Coordinates of C-alpha atoms in Angstrom, one line a residue:
X28 CA 0.0 0.0 0.0
X29 CA 1.0 3.6 -0.5
X30 CA 1.1 4.3 3.3
X31 CA 3.6 1.4 3.9
X32 CA 5.7 2.6 1.0
X33 CA 5.7 6.1 2.5
X34 CA 6.7 4.7 5.9
X35 CA 9.6 2.7 4.4
X36 CA 10.7 5.8 2.6
X37 CA 10.7 7.8 5.8
X38 CA 12.6 5.1 7.6
X39 CA 15.2 5.0 4.9
X40 CA 15.6 8.8 4.9
X41 CA 16.0 8.8 8.7
X42 CA 18.7 6.2 8.5
X43 CA 20.6 8.1 5.8
X44 CA 20.4 11.4 7.8
X45 CA 21.5 9.7 11.1
X46 CA 24.7 8.4 9.5
X47 CA 26.2 11.9 9.6
X48 CA 25.3 12.6 13.2
X49 CA 27.9 12.4 16.0
X50 CA 27.5 9.7 18.6
X51 CA 26.1 11.0 21.8
X52 CA 28.7 10.8 24.6
X53 CA 27.8 11.8 28.2
X54 CA 29.8 14.5 30.0
X55 CA 32.1 12.8 32.5
X56 CA 30.7 13.1 36.0
X57 CA 27.4 14.7 35.0
X58 CA 24.2 12.7 35.6
X59 CA 21.5 15.0 34.1
X60 CA 21.7 17.8 31.6
X61 CA 18.9 20.4 31.3
X62 CA 19.1 23.0 28.6
X63 CA 17.4 26.4 28.8
X64 CA 16.5 27.9 25.4
X65 CA 14.4 30.7 24.0
X66 CA 14.6 31.0 20.2
X67 CA 14.6 34.8 20.7
X68 CA 17.1 36.9 22.5
X69 CA 16.2 39.4 25.3
X70 CA 13.4 37.3 26.9
X71 CA 15.3 36.7 30.2
X72 CA 16.6 33.2 29.4
X73 CA 20.0 33.7 31.2
X74 CA 18.3 35.2 34.2
X75 CA 15.9 32.2 34.3
X76 CA 18.8 29.7 33.8
X77 CA 20.8 31.2 36.7
X78 CA 17.8 31.1 39.1
X79 CA 16.8 27.6 38.0
X80 CA 20.3 26.3 38.8
X81 CA 20.2 28.1 42.2
X82 CA 16.7 26.8 42.9
X83 CA 17.7 23.2 42.1
X84 CA 20.5 23.5 44.6
X85 CA 18.3 25.2 47.2
X86 CA 15.6 22.7 46.8
X87 CA 17.9 19.7 47.7
X88 CA 21.2 20.5 49.5
X89 CA 22.4 17.0 48.7
X90 CA 22.4 17.7 44.9
X91 CA 25.5 19.2 43.1
X92 CA 24.6 21.6 40.4
X93 CA 26.6 23.1 37.5
X94 CA 25.9 26.0 35.1
X95 CA 27.3 26.2 31.6
X96 CA 27.1 29.4 29.6
X97 CA 27.0 28.2 26.0
X98 CA 26.4 31.7 24.6
X99 CA 29.8 32.4 23.1
X100 CA 29.0 35.8 21.7
X101 CA 27.2 37.2 24.7
X102 CA 28.2 35.4 27.9
X103 CA 26.2 36.9 30.8
X104 CA 26.6 34.2 33.5
X105 CA 29.9 35.7 35.0
X106 CA 28.1 38.9 35.9
X107 CA 24.9 37.3 37.1
X108 CA 26.8 34.8 39.3
X109 CA 29.3 37.5 40.5
X110 CA 32.4 35.6 39.2
X111 CA 35.6 36.9 37.7
X112 CA 39.0 35.4 36.8
X113 CA 40.4 32.6 34.7
X114 CA 39.8 28.9 35.4
X115 CA 42.7 26.9 36.8
X116 CA 44.0 23.9 34.9
X117 CA 44.0 20.4 36.4
X118 CA 47.1 18.1 35.9
X119 CA 45.0 16.5 33.0
X120 CA 44.8 19.9 31.4
X121 CA 41.1 20.3 32.1
X122 CA 39.6 23.7 33.2
X123 CA 38.2 23.9 36.7
X124 CA 34.9 25.7 36.9
X125 CA 34.6 28.8 39.0
X126 CA 32.2 28.5 42.0
X127 CA 29.8 30.8 43.7
X128 CA 26.6 30.1 45.8
X129 CA 27.6 26.4 45.6
X130 CA 27.2 26.3 41.8
X131 CA 30.1 25.3 39.5
X132 CA 30.1 27.7 36.5
X133 CA 31.9 27.7 33.2
X134 CA 31.6 30.5 30.6
X135 CA 33.4 32.0 27.6
X136 CA 33.3 35.1 29.8
X137 CA 36.1 33.7 32.0
X138 CA 38.4 33.2 29.1
X139 CA 38.2 36.7 27.4
X140 CA 38.2 40.3 28.6
X141 CA 34.8 41.5 29.8
X142 CA 34.5 44.1 27.1
X143 CA 36.2 42.1 24.3
X144 CA 33.9 41.1 21.4
X145 CA 34.1 37.5 20.1
X146 CA 34.5 38.1 16.4
X147 CA 34.6 34.5 15.2
X148 CA 33.2 32.4 12.4
X149 CA 31.0 29.3 13.0
X150 CA 33.9 26.7 13.1
X151 CA 35.7 28.6 15.9
X152 CA 32.5 28.9 17.9
X153 CA 31.8 25.2 17.5
X154 CA 35.4 24.4 18.7
X155 CA 34.8 26.7 21.8
X156 CA 31.5 24.9 22.6
X157 CA 33.2 21.5 22.3
X158 CA 35.9 22.7 24.8
X159 CA 33.4 24.0 27.2
X160 CA 31.5 20.7 27.1
X161 CA 34.5 18.3 27.1
X162 CA 37.5 20.0 28.6
X163 CA 36.0 21.0 31.9
X164 CA 36.5 19.1 35.2
X165 CA 32.9 19.2 36.5
X166 CA 33.6 16.8 39.3
X167 CA 30.4 14.9 40.2
X168 CA 27.2 16.8 39.2
X169 CA 23.6 15.8 39.6
X170 CA 22.5 18.5 37.3
X171 CA 24.2 20.6 34.6
X172 CA 22.1 23.5 33.5
X173 CA 23.1 24.8 30.0
X174 CA 22.2 28.4 29.1
X175 CA 21.9 28.2 25.3
X176 CA 22.3 31.2 23.0
X177 CA 19.3 32.5 21.1
X178 CA 18.2 30.8 17.8
X179 CA 18.2 27.3 16.4
X180 CA 21.6 27.1 14.7
X181 CA 25.0 25.4 15.0
X182 CA 25.4 25.6 18.8
X183 CA 22.0 24.3 19.6
X184 CA 22.3 21.4 17.1
X185 CA 25.8 20.6 18.3
X186 CA 24.9 20.5 22.0
X187 CA 21.7 18.5 21.3
X188 CA 23.5 15.9 19.1
X189 CA 26.7 15.5 21.1
X190 CA 25.5 14.9 24.6
X191 CA 22.4 13.1 26.1
X192 CA 20.0 15.7 27.4
X193 CA 17.3 14.9 30.0
X194 CA 15.1 17.8 28.8
X195 CA 14.8 21.3 27.5
X196 CA 13.0 24.3 29.0
X197 CA 11.7 27.0 26.6
X198 CA 11.6 30.6 27.9
X199 CA 9.4 33.2 26.3
X200 CA 7.6 36.4 26.9
X201 CA 3.9 36.4 26.0
X202 CA 4.3 38.7 22.9
X203 CA 3.7 37.3 19.5
X204 CA 7.2 37.9 18.0
X205 CA 8.8 36.0 20.9
X206 CA 6.3 33.2 20.7
X207 CA 7.1 32.6 17.0
X208 CA 10.7 31.9 17.9
X209 CA 9.8 29.9 21.0
X210 CA 7.6 27.7 18.8
X211 CA 10.6 27.1 16.4
X212 CA 12.8 26.3 19.4
X213 CA 10.4 23.7 20.7
X214 CA 10.1 22.1 17.2
X215 CA 13.9 22.0 16.8
X216 CA 14.2 20.0 20.1
X217 CA 11.5 17.6 18.9
X218 CA 13.4 17.1 15.6
X219 CA 16.6 16.2 17.5
X220 CA 14.7 14.0 20.0
X221 CA 15.2 16.1 23.0
X222 CA 12.2 16.1 25.3
X223 CA 10.7 19.5 26.1
X224 CA 9.9 19.6 29.8
X225 CA 7.7 22.7 29.4
X226 CA 7.6 26.4 28.8
X227 CA 8.2 29.4 31.2
X228 CA 6.2 32.6 30.7
X229 CA 8.6 35.4 31.6
X230 CA 7.7 39.1 32.1
X231 CA 4.1 38.0 32.3
X232 CA 2.7 40.9 34.2
X233 CA 3.9 44.2 35.7
X234 CA 2.5 45.3 39.0
X235 CA 2.8 49.1 39.8
X236 CA 4.8 49.3 43.1
X237 CA 2.6 52.3 44.2
X238 CA -1.0 51.4 43.3
X239 CA -0.5 47.7 42.7
X240 CA -2.4 47.9 39.4
X241 CA -1.4 45.0 37.1
X242 CA -0.5 45.6 33.4
X243 CA 0.2 42.9 30.9
X244 CA 2.9 44.9 29.0
X245 CA 3.8 42.0 26.6
X246 CA 0.3 40.5 26.4
X247 CA -1.5 38.0 28.5
X248 CA -1.3 34.2 28.3
X249 CA 0.5 34.0 25.0
X250 CA 2.8 31.2 26.3
X251 CA -0.1 29.3 27.8
X252 CA -1.8 29.3 24.4
X253 CA 1.4 28.1 22.7
X254 CA 1.8 25.4 25.3
X255 CA -1.7 24.2 24.7
X256 CA -1.1 24.1 20.9
X257 CA 2.1 22.1 21.4
X258 CA 0.7 19.8 24.1
X259 CA 3.3 21.0 26.6
X260 CA 3.1 22.2 30.3
X261 CA 3.6 25.7 31.5
X262 CA 6.1 25.4 34.3
X263 CA 5.4 28.9 35.7
X264 CA 4.8 32.6 35.2
X265 CA 7.6 35.1 36.2
X266 CA 6.5 38.7 36.7
X267 CA 8.3 41.7 35.2
X268 CA 9.8 43.0 38.4
X269 CA 12.6 45.4 39.0
X270 CA 14.0 43.2 41.8
X271 CA 14.7 40.4 39.3
X272 CA 16.7 42.7 37.1
X273 CA 18.5 44.5 39.9
X274 CA 19.5 41.3 41.7
X275 CA 20.9 39.7 38.6
X276 CA 22.8 42.8 37.6
X277 CA 24.4 43.0 41.0
X278 CA 25.4 39.3 40.9
X279 CA 23.0 38.3 43.7
X280 CA 20.1 36.5 41.8
X281 CA 16.7 36.7 43.4
X282 CA 16.5 33.0 44.4
X283 CA 19.6 33.6 46.6
X284 CA 19.1 37.2 47.8
X285 CA 15.3 37.2 48.2
X286 CA 14.1 33.6 48.4
X287 CA 10.8 34.5 50.2
X288 CA 9.8 37.1 47.6
X289 CA 6.9 36.5 45.1
X290 CA 9.4 36.7 42.3

């Protein structure tokens, strides 16, 4: 029948495509990898990644958590985690992550000057990502949270295809232009067989600090509608709050500095 022929053709195509893919190899010492992605830049993905890593550690003090900044062009984890300096090398020539708040962190930002731009072509970026994945002595981690760069390009594919990933979390604001890219991000992970754990709606509502009136600056429930369309869970709503921005800018993320706050 035509349906069985189509199925055989799809299987054959999948086999041919999979030949060129690298074999997935776990990161030594790391049990679970969770990637944070957005599709679009500027939606608070790094802020969310930092606070998720800190929350995982705060939720269970027996768990060891690491944070990898895979954004080569715009690394922001060093500032948000209040870390500076160059990683030391182990006798095996592996980089030792820098630590703060009990979280082991690695970022391109530790290897270049703070204001120096990374003016690299794709191959150099891929080489840097490979080094950040494979040439770091993570010790023994229960969770490694990876802050992905925006988009659905080389870095996202390389990370997804080179290491086993327990799941991806998609961050988006409720506005339509952000949701378009978040949808693409979710579809990309499905294509490379990475389970999407759910979506986070960031900057969901602004509450006036004086009169307490709530305004949906970026629209209301856009991420909830997208999650319903994709058959995914909404993991939470994060308000647009000055404390979240100020605490990350000062290197004291809100989960650590204000754990009892609404944010």
